[in-house]
mmCIF file with all atom_site columns, C-alpha atoms in Angstrom:
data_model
loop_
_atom_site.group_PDB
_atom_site.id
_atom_site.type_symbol
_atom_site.label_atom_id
_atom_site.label_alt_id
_atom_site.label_comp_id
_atom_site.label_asym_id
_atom_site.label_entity_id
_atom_site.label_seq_id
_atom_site.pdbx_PDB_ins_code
_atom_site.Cartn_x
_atom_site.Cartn_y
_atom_site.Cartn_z
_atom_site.occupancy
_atom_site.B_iso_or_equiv
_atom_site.pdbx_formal_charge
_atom_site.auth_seq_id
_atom_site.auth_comp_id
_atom_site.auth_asym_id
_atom_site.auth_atom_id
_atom_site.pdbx_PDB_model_num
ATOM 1   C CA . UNK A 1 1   ? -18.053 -0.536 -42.373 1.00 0.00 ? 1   UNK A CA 1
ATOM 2   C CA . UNK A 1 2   ? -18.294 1.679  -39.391 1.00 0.00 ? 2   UNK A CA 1
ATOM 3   C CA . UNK A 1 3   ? -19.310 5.277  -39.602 1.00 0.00 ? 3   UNK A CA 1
ATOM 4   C CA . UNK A 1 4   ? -17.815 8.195  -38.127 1.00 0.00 ? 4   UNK A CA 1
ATOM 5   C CA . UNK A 1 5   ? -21.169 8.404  -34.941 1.00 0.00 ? 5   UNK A CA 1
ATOM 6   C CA . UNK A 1 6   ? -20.610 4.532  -34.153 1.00 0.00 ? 6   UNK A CA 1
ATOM 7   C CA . UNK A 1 7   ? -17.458 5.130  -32.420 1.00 0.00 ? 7   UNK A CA 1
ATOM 8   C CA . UNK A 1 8   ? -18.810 7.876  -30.053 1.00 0.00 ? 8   UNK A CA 1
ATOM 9   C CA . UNK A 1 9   ? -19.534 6.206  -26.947 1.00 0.00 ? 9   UNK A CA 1
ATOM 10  C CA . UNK A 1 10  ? -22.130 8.976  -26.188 1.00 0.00 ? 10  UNK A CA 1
ATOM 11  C CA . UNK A 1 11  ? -24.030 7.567  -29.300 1.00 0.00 ? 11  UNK A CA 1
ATOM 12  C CA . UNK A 1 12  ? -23.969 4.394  -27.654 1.00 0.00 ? 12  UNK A CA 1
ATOM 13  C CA . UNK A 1 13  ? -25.079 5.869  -24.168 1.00 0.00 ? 13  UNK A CA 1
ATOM 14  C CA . UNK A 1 14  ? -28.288 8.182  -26.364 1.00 0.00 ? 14  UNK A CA 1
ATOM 15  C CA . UNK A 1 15  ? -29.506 4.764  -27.991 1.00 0.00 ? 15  UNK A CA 1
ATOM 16  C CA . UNK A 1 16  ? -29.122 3.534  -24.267 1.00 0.00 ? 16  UNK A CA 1
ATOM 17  C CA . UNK A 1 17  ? -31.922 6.033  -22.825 1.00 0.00 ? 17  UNK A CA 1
ATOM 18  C CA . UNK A 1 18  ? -33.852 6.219  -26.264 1.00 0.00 ? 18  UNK A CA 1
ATOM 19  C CA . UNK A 1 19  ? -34.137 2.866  -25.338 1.00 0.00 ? 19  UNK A CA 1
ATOM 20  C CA . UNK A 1 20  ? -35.123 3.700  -21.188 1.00 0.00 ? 20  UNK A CA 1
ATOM 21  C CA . UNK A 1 21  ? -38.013 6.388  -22.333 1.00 0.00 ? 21  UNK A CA 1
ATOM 22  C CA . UNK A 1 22  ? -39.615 3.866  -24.786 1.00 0.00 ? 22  UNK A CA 1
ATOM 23  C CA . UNK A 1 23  ? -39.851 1.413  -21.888 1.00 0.00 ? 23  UNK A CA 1
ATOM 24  C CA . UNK A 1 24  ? -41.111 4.439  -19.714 1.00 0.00 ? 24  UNK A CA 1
ATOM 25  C CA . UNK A 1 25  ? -43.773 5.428  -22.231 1.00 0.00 ? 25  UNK A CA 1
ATOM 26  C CA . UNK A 1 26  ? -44.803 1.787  -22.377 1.00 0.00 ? 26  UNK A CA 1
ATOM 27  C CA . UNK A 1 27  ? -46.147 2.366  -18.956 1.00 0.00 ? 27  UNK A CA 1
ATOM 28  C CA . UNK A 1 28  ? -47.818 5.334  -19.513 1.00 0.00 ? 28  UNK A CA 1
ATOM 29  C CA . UNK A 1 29  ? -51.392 5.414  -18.900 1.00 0.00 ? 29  UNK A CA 1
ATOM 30  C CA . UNK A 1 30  ? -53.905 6.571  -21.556 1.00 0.00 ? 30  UNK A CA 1
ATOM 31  C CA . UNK A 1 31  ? -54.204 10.264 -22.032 1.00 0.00 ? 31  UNK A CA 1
ATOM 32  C CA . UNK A 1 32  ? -50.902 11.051 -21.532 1.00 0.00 ? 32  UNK A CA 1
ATOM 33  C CA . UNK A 1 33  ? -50.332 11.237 -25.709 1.00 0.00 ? 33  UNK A CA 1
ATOM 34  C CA . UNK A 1 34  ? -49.089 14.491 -25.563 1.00 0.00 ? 34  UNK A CA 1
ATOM 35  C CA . UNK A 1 35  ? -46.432 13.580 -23.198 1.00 0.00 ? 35  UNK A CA 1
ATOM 36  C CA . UNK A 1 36  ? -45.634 10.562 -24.863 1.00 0.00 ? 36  UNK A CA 1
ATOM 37  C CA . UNK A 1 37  ? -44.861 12.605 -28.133 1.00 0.00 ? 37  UNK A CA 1
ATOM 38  C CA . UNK A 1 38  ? -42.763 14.881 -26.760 1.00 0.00 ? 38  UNK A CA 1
ATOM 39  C CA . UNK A 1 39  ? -40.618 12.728 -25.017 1.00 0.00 ? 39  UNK A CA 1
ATOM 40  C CA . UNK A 1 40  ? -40.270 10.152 -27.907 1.00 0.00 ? 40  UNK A CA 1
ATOM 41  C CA . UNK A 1 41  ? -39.216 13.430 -30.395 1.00 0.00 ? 41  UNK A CA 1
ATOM 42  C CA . UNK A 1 42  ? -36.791 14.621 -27.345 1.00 0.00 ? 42  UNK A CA 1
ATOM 43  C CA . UNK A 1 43  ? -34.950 11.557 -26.952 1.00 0.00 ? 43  UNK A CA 1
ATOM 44  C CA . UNK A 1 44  ? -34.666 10.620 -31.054 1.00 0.00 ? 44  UNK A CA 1
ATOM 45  C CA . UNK A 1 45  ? -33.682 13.919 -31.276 1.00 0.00 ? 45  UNK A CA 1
ATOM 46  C CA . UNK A 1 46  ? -30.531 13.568 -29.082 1.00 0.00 ? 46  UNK A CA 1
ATOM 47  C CA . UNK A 1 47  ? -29.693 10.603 -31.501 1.00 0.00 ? 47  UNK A CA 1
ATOM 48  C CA . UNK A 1 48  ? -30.151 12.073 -34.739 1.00 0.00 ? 48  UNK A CA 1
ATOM 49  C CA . UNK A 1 49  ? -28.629 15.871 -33.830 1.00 0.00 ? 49  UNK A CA 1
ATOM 50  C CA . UNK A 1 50  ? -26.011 14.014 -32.372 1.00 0.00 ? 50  UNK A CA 1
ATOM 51  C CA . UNK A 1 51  ? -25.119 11.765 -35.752 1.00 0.00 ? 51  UNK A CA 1
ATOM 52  C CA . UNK A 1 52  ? -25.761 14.599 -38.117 1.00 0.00 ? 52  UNK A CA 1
ATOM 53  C CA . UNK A 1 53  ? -23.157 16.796 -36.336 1.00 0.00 ? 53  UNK A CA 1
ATOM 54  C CA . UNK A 1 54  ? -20.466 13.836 -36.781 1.00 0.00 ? 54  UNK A CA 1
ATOM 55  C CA . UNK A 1 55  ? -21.197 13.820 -40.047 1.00 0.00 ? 55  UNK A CA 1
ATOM 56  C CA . UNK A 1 56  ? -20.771 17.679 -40.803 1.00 0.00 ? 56  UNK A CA 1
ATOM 57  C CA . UNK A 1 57  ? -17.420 18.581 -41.707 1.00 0.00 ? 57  UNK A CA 1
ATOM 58  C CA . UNK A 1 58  ? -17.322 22.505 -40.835 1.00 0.00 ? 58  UNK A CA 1
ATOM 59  C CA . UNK A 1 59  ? -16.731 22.688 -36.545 1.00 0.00 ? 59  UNK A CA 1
ATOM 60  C CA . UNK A 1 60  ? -19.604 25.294 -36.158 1.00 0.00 ? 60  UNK A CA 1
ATOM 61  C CA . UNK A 1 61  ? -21.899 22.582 -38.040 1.00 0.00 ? 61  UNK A CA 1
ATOM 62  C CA . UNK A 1 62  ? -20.847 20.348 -35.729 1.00 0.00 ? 62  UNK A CA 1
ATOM 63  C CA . UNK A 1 63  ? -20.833 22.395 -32.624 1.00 0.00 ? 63  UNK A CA 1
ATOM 64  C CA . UNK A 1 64  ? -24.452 23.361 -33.236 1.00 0.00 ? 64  UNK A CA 1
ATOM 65  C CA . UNK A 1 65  ? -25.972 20.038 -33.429 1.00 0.00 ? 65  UNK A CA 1
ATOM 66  C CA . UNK A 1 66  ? -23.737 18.934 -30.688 1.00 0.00 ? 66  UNK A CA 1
ATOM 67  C CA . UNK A 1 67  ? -25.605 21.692 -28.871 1.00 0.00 ? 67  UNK A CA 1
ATOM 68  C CA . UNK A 1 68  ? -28.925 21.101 -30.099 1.00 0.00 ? 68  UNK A CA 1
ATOM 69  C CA . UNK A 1 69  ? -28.767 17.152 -29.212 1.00 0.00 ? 69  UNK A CA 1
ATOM 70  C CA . UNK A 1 70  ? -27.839 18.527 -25.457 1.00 0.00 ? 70  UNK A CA 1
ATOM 71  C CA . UNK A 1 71  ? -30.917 20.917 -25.277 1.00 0.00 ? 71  UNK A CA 1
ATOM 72  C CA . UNK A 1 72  ? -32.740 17.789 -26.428 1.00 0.00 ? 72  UNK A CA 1
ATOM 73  C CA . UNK A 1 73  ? -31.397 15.701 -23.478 1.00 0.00 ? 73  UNK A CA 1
ATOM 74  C CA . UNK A 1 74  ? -32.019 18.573 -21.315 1.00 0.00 ? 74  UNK A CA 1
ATOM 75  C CA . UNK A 1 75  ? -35.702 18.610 -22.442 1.00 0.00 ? 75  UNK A CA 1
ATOM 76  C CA . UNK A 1 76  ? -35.990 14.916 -21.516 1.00 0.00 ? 76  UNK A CA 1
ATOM 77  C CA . UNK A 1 77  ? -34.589 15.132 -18.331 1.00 0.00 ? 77  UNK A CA 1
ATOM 78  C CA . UNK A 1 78  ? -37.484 17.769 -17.803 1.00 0.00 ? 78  UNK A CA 1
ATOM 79  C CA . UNK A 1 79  ? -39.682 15.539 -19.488 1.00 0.00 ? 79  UNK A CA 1
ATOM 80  C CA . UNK A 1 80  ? -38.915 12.769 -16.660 1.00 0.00 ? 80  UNK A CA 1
ATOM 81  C CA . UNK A 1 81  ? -39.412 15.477 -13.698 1.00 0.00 ? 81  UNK A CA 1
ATOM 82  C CA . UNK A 1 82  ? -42.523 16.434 -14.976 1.00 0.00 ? 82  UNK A CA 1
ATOM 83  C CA . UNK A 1 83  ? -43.431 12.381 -15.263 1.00 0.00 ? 83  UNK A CA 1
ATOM 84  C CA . UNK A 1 84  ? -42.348 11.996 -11.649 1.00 0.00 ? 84  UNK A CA 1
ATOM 85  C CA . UNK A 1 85  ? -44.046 14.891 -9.985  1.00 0.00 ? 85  UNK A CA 1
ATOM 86  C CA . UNK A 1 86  ? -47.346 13.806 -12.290 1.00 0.00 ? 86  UNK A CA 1
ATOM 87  C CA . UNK A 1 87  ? -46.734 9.953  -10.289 1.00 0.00 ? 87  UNK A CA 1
ATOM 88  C CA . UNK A 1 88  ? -46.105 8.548  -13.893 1.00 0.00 ? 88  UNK A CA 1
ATOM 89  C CA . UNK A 1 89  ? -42.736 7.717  -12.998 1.00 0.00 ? 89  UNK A CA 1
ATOM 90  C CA . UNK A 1 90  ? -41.341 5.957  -9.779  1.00 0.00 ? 90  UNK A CA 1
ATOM 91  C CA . UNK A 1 91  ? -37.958 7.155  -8.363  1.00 0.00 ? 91  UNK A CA 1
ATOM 92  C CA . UNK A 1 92  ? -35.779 4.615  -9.194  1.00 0.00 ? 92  UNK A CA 1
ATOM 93  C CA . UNK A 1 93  ? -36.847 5.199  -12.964 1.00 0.00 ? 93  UNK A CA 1
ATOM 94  C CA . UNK A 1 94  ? -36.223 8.270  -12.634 1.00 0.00 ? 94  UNK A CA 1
ATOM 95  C CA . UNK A 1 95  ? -32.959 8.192  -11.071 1.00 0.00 ? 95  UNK A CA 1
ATOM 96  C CA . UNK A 1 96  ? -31.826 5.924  -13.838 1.00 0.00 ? 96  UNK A CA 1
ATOM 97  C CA . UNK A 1 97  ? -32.911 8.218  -16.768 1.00 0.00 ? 97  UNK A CA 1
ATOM 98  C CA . UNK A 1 98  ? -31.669 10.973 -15.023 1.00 0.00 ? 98  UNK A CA 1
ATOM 99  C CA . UNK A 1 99  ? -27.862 9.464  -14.643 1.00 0.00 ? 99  UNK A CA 1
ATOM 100 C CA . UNK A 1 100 ? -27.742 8.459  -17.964 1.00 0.00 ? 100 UNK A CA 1
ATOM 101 C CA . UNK A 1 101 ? -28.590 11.999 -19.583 1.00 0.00 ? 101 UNK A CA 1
ATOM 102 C CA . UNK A 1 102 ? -26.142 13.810 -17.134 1.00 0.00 ? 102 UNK A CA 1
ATOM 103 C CA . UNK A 1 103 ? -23.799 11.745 -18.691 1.00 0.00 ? 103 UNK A CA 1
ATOM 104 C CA . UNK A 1 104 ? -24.996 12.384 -22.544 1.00 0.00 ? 104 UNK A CA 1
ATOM 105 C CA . UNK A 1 105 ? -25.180 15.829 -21.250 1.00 0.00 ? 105 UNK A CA 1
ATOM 106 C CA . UNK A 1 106 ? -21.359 16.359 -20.386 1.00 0.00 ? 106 UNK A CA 1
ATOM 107 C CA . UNK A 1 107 ? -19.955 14.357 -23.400 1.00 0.00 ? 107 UNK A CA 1
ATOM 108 C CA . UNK A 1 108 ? -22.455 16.202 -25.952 1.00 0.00 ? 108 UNK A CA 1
ATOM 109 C CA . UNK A 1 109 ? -20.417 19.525 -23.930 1.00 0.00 ? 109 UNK A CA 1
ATOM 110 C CA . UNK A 1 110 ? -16.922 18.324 -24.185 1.00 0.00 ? 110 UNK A CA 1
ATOM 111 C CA . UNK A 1 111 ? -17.353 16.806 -27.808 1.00 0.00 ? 111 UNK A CA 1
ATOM 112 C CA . UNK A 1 112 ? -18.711 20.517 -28.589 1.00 0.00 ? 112 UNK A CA 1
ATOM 113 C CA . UNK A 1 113 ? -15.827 21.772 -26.422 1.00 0.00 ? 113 UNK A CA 1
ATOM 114 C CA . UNK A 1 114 ? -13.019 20.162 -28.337 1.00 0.00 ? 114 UNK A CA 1
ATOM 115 C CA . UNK A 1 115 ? -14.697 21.143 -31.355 1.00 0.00 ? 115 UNK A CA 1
ATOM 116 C CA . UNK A 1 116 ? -14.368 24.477 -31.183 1.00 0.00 ? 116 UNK A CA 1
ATOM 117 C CA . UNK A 1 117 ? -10.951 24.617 -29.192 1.00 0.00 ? 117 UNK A CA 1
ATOM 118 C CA . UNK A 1 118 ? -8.975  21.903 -30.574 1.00 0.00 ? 118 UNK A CA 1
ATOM 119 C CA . UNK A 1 119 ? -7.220  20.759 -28.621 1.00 0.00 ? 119 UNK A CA 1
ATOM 120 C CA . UNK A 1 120 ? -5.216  16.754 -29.019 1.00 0.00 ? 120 UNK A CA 1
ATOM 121 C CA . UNK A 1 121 ? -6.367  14.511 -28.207 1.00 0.00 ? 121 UNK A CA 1
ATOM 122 C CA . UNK A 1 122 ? -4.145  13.599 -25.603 1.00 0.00 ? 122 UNK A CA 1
ATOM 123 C CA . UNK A 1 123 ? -4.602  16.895 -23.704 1.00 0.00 ? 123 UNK A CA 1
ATOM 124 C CA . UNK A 1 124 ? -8.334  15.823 -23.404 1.00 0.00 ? 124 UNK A CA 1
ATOM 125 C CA . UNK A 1 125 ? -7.030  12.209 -21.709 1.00 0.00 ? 125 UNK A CA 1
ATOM 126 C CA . UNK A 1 126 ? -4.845  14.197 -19.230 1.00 0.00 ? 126 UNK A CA 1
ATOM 127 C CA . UNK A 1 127 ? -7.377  16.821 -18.193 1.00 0.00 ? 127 UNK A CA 1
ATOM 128 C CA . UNK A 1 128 ? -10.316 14.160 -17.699 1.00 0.00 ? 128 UNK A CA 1
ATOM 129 C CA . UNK A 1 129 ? -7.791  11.827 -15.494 1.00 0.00 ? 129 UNK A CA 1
ATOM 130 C CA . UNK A 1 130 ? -6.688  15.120 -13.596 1.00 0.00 ? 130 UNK A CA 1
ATOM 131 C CA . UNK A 1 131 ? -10.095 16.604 -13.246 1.00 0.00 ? 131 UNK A CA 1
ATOM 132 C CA . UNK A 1 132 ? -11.323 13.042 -11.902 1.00 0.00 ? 132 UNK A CA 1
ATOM 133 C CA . UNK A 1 133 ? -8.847  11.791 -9.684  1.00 0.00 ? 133 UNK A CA 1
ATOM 134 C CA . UNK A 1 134 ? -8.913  15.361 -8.096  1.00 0.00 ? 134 UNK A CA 1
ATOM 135 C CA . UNK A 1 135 ? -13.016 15.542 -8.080  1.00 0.00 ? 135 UNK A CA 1
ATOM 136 C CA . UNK A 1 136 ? -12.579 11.530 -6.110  1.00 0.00 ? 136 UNK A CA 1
ATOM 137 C CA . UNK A 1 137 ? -10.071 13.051 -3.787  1.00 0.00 ? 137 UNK A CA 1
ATOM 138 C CA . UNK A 1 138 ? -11.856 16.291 -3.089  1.00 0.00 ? 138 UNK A CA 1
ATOM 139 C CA . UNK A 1 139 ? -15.137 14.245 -2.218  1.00 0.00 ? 139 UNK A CA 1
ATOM 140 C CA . UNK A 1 140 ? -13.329 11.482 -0.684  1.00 0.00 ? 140 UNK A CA 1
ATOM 141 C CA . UNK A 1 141 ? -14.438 11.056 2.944   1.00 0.00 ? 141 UNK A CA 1
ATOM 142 C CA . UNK A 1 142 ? -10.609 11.142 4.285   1.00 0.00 ? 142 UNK A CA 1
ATOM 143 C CA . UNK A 1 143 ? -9.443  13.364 6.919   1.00 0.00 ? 143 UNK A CA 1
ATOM 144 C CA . UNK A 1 144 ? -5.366  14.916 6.582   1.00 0.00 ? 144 UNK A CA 1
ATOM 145 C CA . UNK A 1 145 ? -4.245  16.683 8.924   1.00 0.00 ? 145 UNK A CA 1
ATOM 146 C CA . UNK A 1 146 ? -4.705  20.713 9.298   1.00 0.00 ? 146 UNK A CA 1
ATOM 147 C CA . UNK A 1 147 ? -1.684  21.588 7.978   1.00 0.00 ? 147 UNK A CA 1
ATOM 148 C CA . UNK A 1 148 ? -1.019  19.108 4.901   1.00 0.00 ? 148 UNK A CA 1
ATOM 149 C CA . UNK A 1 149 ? -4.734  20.303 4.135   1.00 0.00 ? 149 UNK A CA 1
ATOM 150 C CA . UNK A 1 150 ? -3.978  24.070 4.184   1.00 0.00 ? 150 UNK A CA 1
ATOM 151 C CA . UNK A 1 151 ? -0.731  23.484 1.769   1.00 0.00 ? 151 UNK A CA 1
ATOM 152 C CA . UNK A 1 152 ? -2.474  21.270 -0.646  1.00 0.00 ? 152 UNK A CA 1
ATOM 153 C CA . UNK A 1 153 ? -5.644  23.933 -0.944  1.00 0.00 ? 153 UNK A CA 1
ATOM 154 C CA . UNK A 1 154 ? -3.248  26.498 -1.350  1.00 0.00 ? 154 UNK A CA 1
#
């Protein structure tokens, strides 16, 4: 039996960095409790706010626990600045950590999103190819000429 938070891929991608910060506090030297504790609580807490607002049934339930699992992956990726400033973290950690919450960060925002608004399902699909292929083409390193580029930034 599969329950309703299993087939959120952003589930998946929280136990993924839950995961990452154990291994970073692993590494930690002694003394640094106090950040240990507050980045263990941080990143359970984008798991568990995330599968309690799947299980609500009222949208505002699940729209604020959507948003309190975000601030919770916000407060981590603090948590692994303040680790890499103090030299407790090396860049490439960092970096990692860092990717994977952006990404926890804008599904938490859409799943609270279509809460509130919504909209089908299918409208999400279209937007997120749209907004994508038009993000890869706007940052794409390809040169038009003047004029096809004034029409199409019309």
């Amino acid at each position: 039996m599969i329950l309703d938070h299993e087939r959120l891929d952003v589930y998946r991608l929280a136990l993924d960095f839950l995961v990452f910060a154990n291994q970073v506090l692993e590494t930690l030297p002694r003394g640094r409790a106090h950040l240990c504790d507050q980045l263990t609580r941080a990143s359970t807490s984008i798991v568990l706010n995330l599968v309690e607002g799947a299980g609500k049934h009222s949208k505002a339930d699940k729209r604020r626990y959507y948003l309190t699992a975000r601030g919770s992956a916000t407060e981590s990726a603090a948590l692994l600045d303040v680790l890499l400033r103090l030299g407790l973290l090396d860049e490439a950690g960092h970096r990692t950590g860092k990717e994977t919450l952006v990404r926890v960060v804008s599904m938490l925002i859409k799943l609270a999103t279509i809460v509130v608004l919504g909209p089908p399902v299918v409208a999400v699909v279209i937007f997120e190819v749209l907004l994508n292929a038009t993000a890869m083409f706007n940052h794409g390193n390809i040169g038009l000429p003047a004029r096809l580029d004034r029409i199409l930034r019309w």
